[in-house]
CSV table of C-alpha atoms in Angstrom, one decimal:
chain,number,residue,atom,x,y,z
Z,1,MET,CA,137.7,122.9,76.7
Z,2,THR,CA,135.6,125.0,79.1
Z,3,SER,CA,137.5,128.2,77.9
Z,4,LEU,CA,136.8,127.2,74.2
Z,5,GLU,CA,133.2,126.5,74.9
Z,6,VAL,CA,132.6,129.8,76.6
Z,7,LEU,CA,134.4,131.6,73.8
Z,8,LEU,CA,132.4,129.9,71.0
Z,9,SER,CA,129.2,130.5,72.9
Z,10,ASN,CA,129.8,134.2,72.8
Z,11,LEU,CA,130.6,134.7,69.1
Z,12,GLU,CA,127.3,136.5,68.3
Z,13,ASP,CA,128.0,139.0,71.0
Z,14,PHE,CA,131.4,140.3,69.8
Z,15,GLN,CA,131.3,139.1,66.2
Z,16,PRO,CA,135.0,138.6,65.5
Z,17,LYS,CA,136.6,138.3,62.1
Z,18,LEU,CA,139.4,136.1,63.4
Z,19,LEU,CA,139.8,133.6,66.4
Z,20,VAL,CA,143.3,132.9,67.7
Z,21,LEU,CA,143.5,129.6,69.5
Z,22,SER,CA,146.3,127.7,71.4
Z,23,GLY,CA,146.7,125.3,74.2
Z,24,LEU,CA,145.8,122.0,72.4
Z,25,HIS,CA,149.2,120.6,73.5
Z,26,MET,CA,148.0,120.7,77.1
Z,27,MET,CA,145.7,117.7,76.4
Z,28,GLU,CA,148.9,115.5,76.4
Z,29,GLY,CA,148.5,115.2,80.2
Z,30,LEU,CA,145.3,113.4,79.7
Z,31,SER,CA,144.7,109.6,79.3
Z,32,GLN,CA,144.6,108.3,75.7
Z,33,GLU,CA,140.9,107.9,76.0
Z,34,GLU,CA,140.3,111.4,77.6
Z,35,ARG,CA,142.6,113.0,75.0
Z,36,THR,CA,140.8,111.5,72.0
Z,37,SER,CA,137.4,112.4,73.5
Z,38,ARG,CA,138.5,116.0,74.2
Z,39,LEU,CA,140.0,116.4,70.8
Z,40,GLN,CA,136.7,115.3,69.1
Z,41,GLU,CA,134.8,117.7,71.3
Z,42,ALA,CA,137.1,120.6,70.3
Z,43,ALA,CA,136.8,119.6,66.5
Z,44,SER,CA,133.1,119.5,66.8
Z,45,ALA,CA,132.9,123.0,68.5
Z,46,LEU,CA,135.2,124.5,65.8
Z,47,SER,CA,133.1,123.0,62.9
Z,48,ASP,CA,130.1,125.1,64.3
Z,49,VAL,CA,132.0,128.4,63.9
Z,50,PRO,CA,130.6,130.3,61.1
Z,51,SER,CA,132.5,130.1,57.9
Z,52,ASP,CA,133.2,133.8,57.7
Z,53,ILE,CA,135.3,133.7,60.8
Z,54,LEU,CA,138.9,132.9,60.2
Z,55,ILE,CA,140.5,130.6,62.8
Z,56,HIS,CA,144.3,130.7,63.6
Z,57,LEU,CA,145.9,127.9,65.6
Z,58,GLU,CA,149.1,128.4,67.4
Z,59,LEU,CA,150.9,125.0,67.9
Z,60,ALA,CA,153.3,124.3,70.8
Z,61,SER,CA,155.8,121.6,71.6
Z,62,MET,CA,154.4,117.9,71.9
Z,63,THR,CA,155.9,114.5,72.2
Z,64,ASP,CA,152.9,112.3,71.5
Z,65,GLY,CA,152.5,111.4,67.8
Z,66,ASP,CA,148.9,110.2,68.1
Z,67,MET,CA,148.0,113.6,69.6
Z,68,MET,CA,149.7,115.4,66.7
Z,69,ARG,CA,148.0,113.2,64.1
Z,70,GLY,CA,144.7,113.8,65.7
Z,71,ILE,CA,145.3,117.7,65.3
Z,72,ILE,CA,146.3,117.3,61.8
Z,73,TYR,CA,143.3,115.1,60.6
Z,74,GLN,CA,140.6,116.6,63.0
Z,75,VAL,CA,141.6,120.2,63.5
Z,76,PHE,CA,143.5,121.3,60.4
Z,77,PRO,CA,140.5,120.9,58.2
Z,78,LEU,CA,138.6,123.4,60.3
Z,79,ILE,CA,141.1,126.2,60.6
Z,80,SER,CA,142.5,129.0,58.2
Z,81,SER,CA,145.8,129.7,59.6
Z,82,LEU,CA,148.6,128.0,61.5
Z,83,GLY,CA,151.6,129.3,63.5
Z,84,LEU,CA,154.5,127.0,64.5
Z,85,ASN,CA,158.3,126.9,65.2
Z,86,GLU,CA,161.0,124.4,64.0
Z,87,GLN,CA,160.5,121.7,66.7
Z,88,GLU,CA,156.9,121.7,66.0
Z,89,LEU,CA,157.3,121.6,62.3
Z,90,LEU,CA,159.7,118.7,62.5
Z,91,PHE,CA,157.5,116.7,64.9
Z,92,LEU,CA,154.5,117.3,62.7
Z,93,THR,CA,156.1,115.7,59.6
Z,94,GLN,CA,157.6,112.9,61.6
Z,95,SER,CA,154.2,112.1,63.2
Z,96,ALA,CA,152.4,111.9,59.7
Z,97,ASN,CA,155.3,110.6,57.7
Z,98,GLY,CA,155.6,113.7,55.7
Z,99,PRO,CA,158.5,115.1,53.7
Z,100,HIS,CA,162.0,114.9,55.4
Z,101,SER,CA,160.4,112.8,58.3
Z,102,THR,CA,163.6,110.9,58.7
Z,103,LEU,CA,165.3,113.9,59.8
Z,104,SER,CA,166.2,113.5,63.6
Z,105,ALA,CA,167.0,117.0,64.3
Z,106,TRP,CA,167.7,120.5,62.7
Z,107,PRO,CA,171.1,122.0,62.2
Z,108,ALA,CA,171.7,125.3,64.0
Z,109,VAL,CA,169.8,127.1,61.4
Z,110,PRO,CA,167.1,125.0,59.7
Z,111,ASP,CA,167.6,124.4,56.0
Z,112,VAL,CA,165.1,126.7,54.2
Z,113,GLY,CA,164.5,124.2,51.3
Z,114,VAL,CA,163.6,121.5,53.8
Z,115,VAL,CA,161.3,123.8,55.7
Z,116,SER,CA,159.7,124.9,52.5
Z,117,ASP,CA,159.0,121.3,51.4
Z,118,ILE,CA,157.2,120.6,54.7
Z,119,LEU,CA,155.1,123.8,54.6
Z,120,LEU,CA,153.9,123.0,51.0
Z,121,TRP,CA,153.0,119.5,52.0
Z,122,ILE,CA,151.0,120.9,54.9
Z,123,LEU,CA,149.1,123.3,52.8
Z,124,GLN,CA,148.5,120.6,50.2
Z,125,GLY,CA,146.6,118.5,52.8
Z,126,SER,CA,149.3,117.0,55.1
Z,127,GLY,CA,148.2,113.5,53.9
Z,128,SER,CA,144.5,114.0,54.9
Z,129,GLU,CA,141.5,114.1,52.6
Z,130,ALA,CA,140.9,117.7,52.9
Z,131,SER,CA,142.3,120.7,54.8
Z,132,GLY,CA,141.0,124.2,55.3
Z,133,LEU,CA,144.4,125.6,55.9
Z,134,THR,CA,145.5,128.4,53.5
Z,135,ARG,CA,148.2,130.1,55.5
Z,136,VAL,CA,151.2,128.8,57.7
Z,137,HIS,CA,153.5,131.2,59.7
Z,138,PHE,CA,156.8,129.4,60.4
Z,139,HIS,CA,159.2,131.2,62.8
Z,140,THR,CA,162.6,130.1,63.9
Z,141,LEU,CA,165.3,132.1,65.5
Z,142,ALA,CA,167.2,133.1,62.3
Z,143,TYR,CA,164.3,133.6,59.9
Z,144,HIS,CA,160.6,133.4,59.2
Z,145,ILE,CA,158.5,132.1,56.4
Z,146,ILE,CA,154.8,132.8,55.6
Z,147,ALA,CA,153.3,130.3,53.2
Z,148,THR,CA,149.8,130.9,51.6
Z,149,ILE,CA,147.8,129.1,49.1
Z,150,ASP,CA,147.1,131.6,46.2
Z,151,GLY,CA,144.0,133.5,46.1
Z,152,PHE,CA,143.3,133.7,49.9
Z,153,TRP,CA,145.7,136.2,51.4
Z,154,GLU,CA,147.3,139.5,50.8
Z,155,ASN,CA,149.9,141.8,52.3
Z,156,GLN,CA,152.1,139.0,53.3
Z,157,VAL,CA,155.3,140.8,52.6
Z,158,ALA,CA,154.4,143.3,55.4
Z,159,ALA,CA,153.1,140.5,57.5
Z,160,VAL,CA,156.4,138.4,57.5
Z,161,ALA,CA,158.4,141.6,58.0
Z,162,ALA,CA,156.3,142.6,60.9
Z,163,GLY,CA,156.6,139.3,62.5
Z,164,ALA,CA,160.4,139.3,62.2
Z,165,ARG,CA,160.6,142.8,63.5
Z,166,VAL,CA,158.6,142.1,66.7
Z,167,ALA,CA,160.8,139.1,67.3
Z,168,GLY,CA,163.7,141.4,67.7
Z,169,THR,CA,162.1,144.2,69.6
Z,170,GLN,CA,160.2,142.1,72.1
Z,171,ALA,CA,163.2,139.8,72.9
Z,172,CYS,CA,165.3,142.9,73.5
Z,173,ALA,CA,162.4,144.6,75.4
Z,174,SER,CA,162.8,147.7,73.2
Z,175,GLU,CA,160.4,149.7,70.9
Z,176,THR,CA,162.8,149.8,68.0
Z,177,ILE,CA,165.5,147.7,66.6
Z,178,ASP,CA,169.0,148.8,68.1
Z,179,PRO,CA,171.6,147.7,65.6
Z,180,ALA,CA,174.2,147.3,68.4
Z,181,ARG,CA,172.0,144.8,70.2
Z,182,VAL,CA,171.1,142.4,67.2
Z,183,MET,CA,173.0,140.1,65.0
Z,184,LEU,CA,172.1,138.1,61.8
Z,185,LYS,CA,172.4,134.4,61.4
Z,186,SER,CA,170.0,134.0,58.4
Z,187,PRO,CA,171.4,132.6,55.1
Z,188,LEU,CA,171.5,135.2,52.5
Z,189,GLU,CA,171.2,132.8,49.7
Z,190,PHE,CA,169.3,129.5,49.7
Z,191,SER,CA,167.6,126.8,47.7
Z,192,THR,CA,163.9,127.0,47.9
Z,193,SER,CA,163.3,123.2,47.8
Z,194,GLN,CA,165.4,120.0,48.6
Z,195,MET,CA,162.8,117.6,47.0
Z,196,GLU,CA,162.4,119.0,43.6
Z,197,THR,CA,164.0,121.5,41.3
Z,198,GLY,CA,163.7,124.9,43.0
Z,199,TYR,CA,165.7,128.0,42.5
Z,200,THR,CA,168.3,129.9,44.5
Z,201,ALA,CA,166.6,132.8,46.4
Z,202,ARG,CA,168.7,135.8,47.6
Z,203,ILE,CA,168.0,138.6,50.1
Z,204,SER,CA,169.8,141.9,50.8
Z,205,ALA,CA,169.4,145.1,52.8
Z,206,LYS,CA,167.7,146.5,49.8
Z,207,GLU,CA,165.4,143.5,49.4
Z,208,PRO,CA,165.0,141.8,52.7
Z,209,VAL,CA,162.0,139.7,51.7
Z,210,ALA,CA,162.3,136.9,49.2
Z,211,VAL,CA,159.2,135.7,47.4
Z,212,TRP,CA,158.8,132.5,45.4
Z,213,ARG,CA,155.8,130.2,44.3
Z,214,ASN,CA,155.6,126.4,44.1
Z,215,GLY,CA,152.5,124.2,43.5
Z,216,GLY,CA,149.9,127.1,43.9
Z,217,VAL,CA,151.6,128.3,47.1
Z,218,THR,CA,153.5,131.5,47.6
Z,219,PHE,CA,156.4,131.7,50.1
Z,220,HIS,CA,157.5,134.9,51.8
Z,221,PHE,CA,161.0,134.7,53.6
Z,222,THR,CA,162.7,137.4,55.7
Z,223,PRO,CA,165.7,137.2,58.1
Z,224,VAL,CA,165.3,138.1,61.9
Z,225,LEU,CA,167.6,140.4,63.6
Z,226,ILE,CA,168.3,138.3,66.6
Z,227,CYS,CA,168.7,140.0,70.0
Z,228,LYS,CA,172.1,139.2,71.4
Z,229,GLU,CA,171.1,139.4,75.0
Z,230,PRO,CA,167.4,138.5,75.2
Z,231,ILE,CA,165.3,139.9,78.0
Z,232,ARG,CA,161.8,138.7,77.1
Z,233,THR,CA,161.3,135.3,75.6
Z,234,VAL,CA,158.1,134.0,77.0
Z,235,GLY,CA,155.3,134.2,74.6
Z,236,LEU,CA,157.5,135.3,71.8
Z,237,GLY,CA,156.0,132.9,69.2
Z,238,ASP,CA,152.5,134.2,70.1
Z,239,ALA,CA,153.6,137.7,69.7
Z,240,ILE,CA,155.2,136.9,66.3
Z,241,SER,CA,152.1,135.1,64.9
Z,242,ALA,CA,149.8,137.8,66.2
Z,243,GLU,CA,151.8,140.6,64.7
Z,244,GLY,CA,151.9,138.8,61.3
Z,245,LEU,CA,148.1,138.2,61.6
Z,246,LEU,CA,147.6,142.0,62.2
Z,247,PHE,CA,149.1,142.9,58.9
Z,248,SER,CA,147.6,140.0,57.0
Z,249,GLU,CA,144.6,140.6,54.7
Z,250,SER,CA,142.1,138.0,53.9
Z,251,LYS,CA,140.6,137.9,50.4
Z,252,THR,CA,137.7,136.0,51.6
Z,253,GLN,CA,136.3,138.7,54.0
């Protein structure tokens, strides 16, 4: 909280267009009372951020459902963008009884339709009364999806591709993708939803990004060229989300 307070107290000095936050999961080590108090303090501080500054939150693995629900209902309404992986996505929907919450674990490659259903639910409010979220960047080993509420973000084809590319280059500790050092595990054909009538999307070397819409939300999907013998994995999720944000364009600024 001290770091967050210092950061927010200096907003006028450096006048950012975007804040990238992480570390809320570290509150799990506190007592229930301390955690509740700290989370309320964080939400209060974020509510004072000027509305023209976008806020991206990068989630991390948690095991406490009360903590996750607190983030959903107190923090999500105050942020614009969210980054998370498959473990965090599943725990999020389990904690708030969202879509596919009875799923105990993912298969080796998470089903794209199931992931899309949960992302749609998050952007439609996650069961809370209101949410400021308009963008979610989901990343798993085999593929990435960026889902955005229509009318808020542009250039998401480039953003999702950039995030997937940096996943391969950073893991291999290389500046470019070396075909001999990577492999593909992503499905090339998949259903876009498992809860309602969707359609079958396809990707290819010529069209590596699939795009579809559902309920006022646009989804951008692309495979990841996975490093066969990874060298750098620490901070990979942060690098992925940061690269995607770098290429994202907000229509509200």
